[in-house]
PDB file of C-alpha atoms in Angstrom:
ATOM      1  CA  MET A   1      19.289  12.671   0.394  1.00 56.00           C
ATOM      2  CA  LYS A   2      16.735  13.805  -1.711  1.00 70.00           C
ATOM      3  CA  LYS A   3      16.434  16.741   0.576  1.00 87.00           C
ATOM      4  CA  ARG A   4      20.319  17.482   0.147  1.00 90.00           C
ATOM      5  CA  LEU A   5      21.152  17.552  -3.853  1.00 93.00           C
ATOM      6  CA  PHE A   6      17.890  19.815  -4.168  1.00 94.00           C
ATOM      7  CA  LEU A   7      19.760  21.738  -1.515  1.00 93.00           C
ATOM      8  CA  PHE A   8      23.440  21.945  -3.768  1.00 94.00           C
ATOM      9  CA  TRP A   9      20.921  22.708  -6.488  1.00 95.00           C
ATOM     10  CA  ASN A  10      19.182  25.670  -5.017  1.00 94.00           C
ATOM     11  CA  ILE A  11      22.788  26.700  -4.208  1.00 93.00           C
ATOM     12  CA  GLY A  12      24.270  26.051  -7.696  1.00 94.00           C
ATOM     13  CA  LYS A  13      21.198  28.116  -8.006  1.00 94.00           C
ATOM     14  CA  ASN A  14      21.876  30.703  -6.820  1.00 92.00           C
ATOM     15  CA  VAL A  15      25.866  31.361  -7.159  1.00 93.00           C
ATOM     16  CA  TYR A  16      25.042  30.895 -11.090  1.00 93.00           C
ATOM     17  CA  TYR A  17      21.848  33.987 -10.557  1.00 91.00           C
ATOM     18  CA  ASN A  18      24.904  35.670  -8.589  1.00 86.00           C
ATOM     19  CA  GLN A  19      28.537  35.262  -9.235  1.00 84.00           C
ATOM     20  CA  ASN A  20      28.716  38.344 -11.192  1.00 83.00           C
ATOM     21  CA  CYS A  21      27.548  40.423  -7.930  1.00 82.00           C
ATOM     22  CA  CYS A  22      30.791  39.560  -6.092  1.00 80.00           C
ATOM     23  CA  GLU A  23      34.354  38.765  -6.095  1.00 83.00           C
ATOM     24  CA  ASN A  24      35.003  35.006  -4.849  1.00 87.00           C
ATOM     25  CA  VAL A  25      31.580  34.582  -4.390  1.00 90.00           C
ATOM     26  CA  PHE A  26      32.378  30.712  -4.538  1.00 91.00           C
ATOM     27  CA  LYS A  27      34.578  31.276  -1.146  1.00 92.00           C
ATOM     28  CA  LYS A  28      32.223  33.741   0.409  1.00 91.00           C
ATOM     29  CA  CYS A  29      29.197  30.771  -0.592  1.00 91.00           C
ATOM     30  CA  SER A  30      31.407  28.256   0.578  1.00 92.00           C
ATOM     31  CA  ILE A  31      32.172  29.848   4.011  1.00 92.00           C
ATOM     32  CA  PHE A  32      28.711  31.718   4.589  1.00 92.00           C
ATOM     33  CA  TYR A  33      26.625  27.839   4.399  1.00 92.00           C
ATOM     34  CA  THR A  34      29.552  26.537   6.127  1.00 93.00           C
ATOM     35  CA  TYR A  35      28.716  28.953   9.147  1.00 93.00           C
ATOM     36  CA  ARG A  36      25.134  27.759   7.543  1.00 91.00           C
ATOM     37  CA  TYR A  37      25.001  24.579   8.151  1.00 88.00           C
ATOM     38  CA  GLY A  38      28.397  23.094   8.866  1.00 84.00           C
ATOM     39  CA  LEU A  39      30.303  20.775   7.348  1.00 83.00           C
ATOM     40  CA  PRO A  40      33.112  23.080   5.810  1.00 84.00           C
ATOM     41  CA  TYR A  41      34.008  19.495   4.172  1.00 85.00           C
ATOM     42  CA  ILE A  42      30.657  19.044   1.931  1.00 90.00           C
ATOM     43  CA  PHE A  43      30.998  22.883   1.965  1.00 93.00           C
ATOM     44  CA  SER A  44      34.002  23.385   0.371  1.00 92.00           C
ATOM     45  CA  THR A  45      34.878  26.608  -3.136  1.00 92.00           C
ATOM     46  CA  GLN A  46      35.303  23.046  -5.496  1.00 93.00           C
ATOM     47  CA  ASN A  47      31.644  21.631  -4.163  1.00 94.00           C
ATOM     48  CA  ILE A  48      30.319  24.850  -3.967  1.00 93.00           C
ATOM     49  CA  LYS A  49      32.057  25.045  -7.977  1.00 93.00           C
ATOM     50  CA  TYR A  50      30.587  22.601  -8.957  1.00 94.00           C
ATOM     51  CA  MET A  51      26.969  22.986  -7.396  1.00 95.00           C
ATOM     52  CA  MET A  52      26.169  25.753  -9.764  1.00 94.00           C
ATOM     53  CA  LYS A  53      27.960  22.923 -12.799  1.00 93.00           C
ATOM     54  CA  PHE A  54      24.935  21.320 -11.623  1.00 95.00           C
ATOM     55  CA  TYR A  55      21.895  23.804 -11.366  1.00 95.00           C
ATOM     56  CA  TYR A  56      23.992  24.455 -15.551  1.00 93.00           C
ATOM     57  CA  LEU A  57      23.892  21.786 -16.548  1.00 93.00           C
ATOM     58  CA  PHE A  58      19.970  20.387 -15.446  1.00 94.00           C
ATOM     59  CA  PRO A  59      17.951  24.153 -15.107  1.00 94.00           C
ATOM     60  CA  ILE A  60      15.166  22.678 -13.702  1.00 93.00           C
ATOM     61  CA  TYR A  61      15.230  20.322 -10.835  1.00 93.00           C
ATOM     62  CA  TYR A  62      13.347  16.645 -11.372  1.00 90.00           C
ATOM     63  CA  PRO A  63      12.935  13.375  -9.431  1.00 88.00           C
ATOM     64  CA  GLU A  64      15.397  11.907 -12.683  1.00 90.00           C
ATOM     65  CA  LEU A  65      18.283  13.501 -11.028  1.00 93.00           C
ATOM     66  CA  ASN A  66      17.267  11.902  -7.239  1.00 93.00           C
ATOM     67  CA  ASN A  67      18.166   8.351  -9.146  1.00 93.00           C
ATOM     68  CA  LEU A  68      21.859   8.613  -8.312  1.00 94.00           C
ATOM     69  CA  SER A  69      24.279  10.410  -5.420  1.00 93.00           C
ATOM     70  CA  TRP A  70      26.297  13.597  -5.017  1.00 93.00           C
ATOM     71  CA  ASN A  71      29.540  11.836  -5.362  1.00 93.00           C
ATOM     72  CA  HIS A  72      28.007  10.886  -8.923  1.00 94.00           C
ATOM     73  CA  TYR A  73      27.364  14.117  -9.731  1.00 94.00           C
ATOM     74  CA  CYS A  74      31.174  15.088  -8.601  1.00 93.00           C
ATOM     75  CA  LEU A  75      32.210  12.424 -10.893  1.00 92.00           C
ATOM     76  CA  ILE A  76      29.745  13.784 -14.103  1.00 93.00           C
ATOM     77  CA  LEU A  77      30.403  17.918 -13.494  1.00 92.00           C
ATOM     78  CA  GLY A  78      34.495  17.367 -13.792  1.00 86.00           C
ATOM     79  CA  ASN A  79      36.732  19.377 -16.544  1.00 69.00           C
ATOM     80  CA  ARG A  80      34.483  18.361 -19.662  1.00 77.00           C
ATOM     81  CA  ASP A  81      31.916  20.378 -21.355  1.00 87.00           C
ATOM     82  CA  LYS A  82      28.408  19.966 -21.044  1.00 89.00           C
ATOM     83  CA  ASP A  83      27.593  17.480 -23.659  1.00 91.00           C
ATOM     84  CA  GLU A  84      29.673  15.259 -22.431  1.00 91.00           C
ATOM     85  CA  GLN A  85      28.486  15.833 -18.533  1.00 91.00           C
ATOM     86  CA  TYR A  86      24.698  14.832 -20.168  1.00 91.00           C
ATOM     87  CA  PHE A  87      26.233  11.218 -21.851  1.00 92.00           C
ATOM     88  CA  TYR A  88      27.836  10.221 -18.176  1.00 93.00           C
ATOM     89  CA  PHE A  89      24.147  11.526 -15.864  1.00 94.00           C
ATOM     90  CA  ARG A  90      22.025   8.352 -19.231  1.00 93.00           C
ATOM     91  CA  VAL A  91      24.356   6.184 -18.806  1.00 93.00           C
ATOM     92  CA  ALA A  92      24.684   6.142 -15.196  1.00 93.00           C
ATOM     93  CA  LEU A  93      20.861   6.575 -14.552  1.00 94.00           C
ATOM     94  CA  PHE A  94      20.652   3.743 -17.478  1.00 94.00           C
ATOM     95  CA  CYS A  95      23.454   1.045 -16.203  1.00 93.00           C
ATOM     96  CA  ASN A  96      22.174   2.066 -12.642  1.00 93.00           C
ATOM     97  CA  SER A  97      25.807   2.424 -11.654  1.00 92.00           C
ATOM     98  CA  SER A  98      28.458   3.341  -8.200  1.00 94.00           C
ATOM     99  CA  VAL A  99      30.307   5.623  -8.222  1.00 94.00           C
ATOM    100  CA  SER A 100      33.121   3.140  -9.163  1.00 94.00           C
ATOM    101  CA  GLU A 101      31.769   2.075 -12.009  1.00 94.00           C
ATOM    102  CA  LEU A 102      31.093   5.326 -13.747  1.00 93.00           C
ATOM    103  CA  GLU A 103      35.154   6.138 -12.815  1.00 92.00           C
ATOM    104  CA  ASP A 104      36.052   3.852 -13.990  1.00 93.00           C
ATOM    105  CA  LEU A 105      34.051   4.903 -17.614  1.00 90.00           C
ATOM    106  CA  ILE A 106      35.241   7.883 -17.202  1.00 89.00           C
ATOM    107  CA  ASN A 107      38.468   6.909 -17.548  1.00 89.00           C
ATOM    108  CA  SER A 108      38.769   4.173 -20.090  1.00 88.00           C
ATOM    109  CA  PHE A 109      37.026   7.996 -22.575  1.00 76.00           C
ATOM    110  CA  ILE A 110      40.064   9.865 -21.204  1.00 62.00           C
TER     111      ILE A 110
END
C-alpha cells in the first residue's frame, strides 16, 4: 500500500507540473498509465485528477500519509477547498476512522 500511494503521489506531481503542456492531459495520462501498469479502473481520468489533487494538498510526501488508504483520499479530495480537505485528513488520522465512518462524517457536514 505504501508504494501505491507514493506512485499515486508521483503521478499527481507529474500531472501537476505538466498540466499546461498539452490538451486533455488527464485523459492522456490515464491512457499512458493504464498501458504501463494495467488496471484501467485505478488509472481512470477521475483518479488521475485525484492524484493531482493529492499532490497539490501534500506537496511533500511524508510517512504519515501512509496511514490512510487511497479510498480515504478519494473521499477527502472531493469538491472541497484545501482547508476542508486537510481538516478531514487530520480528523481521519486522529480518529483512525474507516472509509465509511469518514464518509458519514463528511456527509453530516454537507
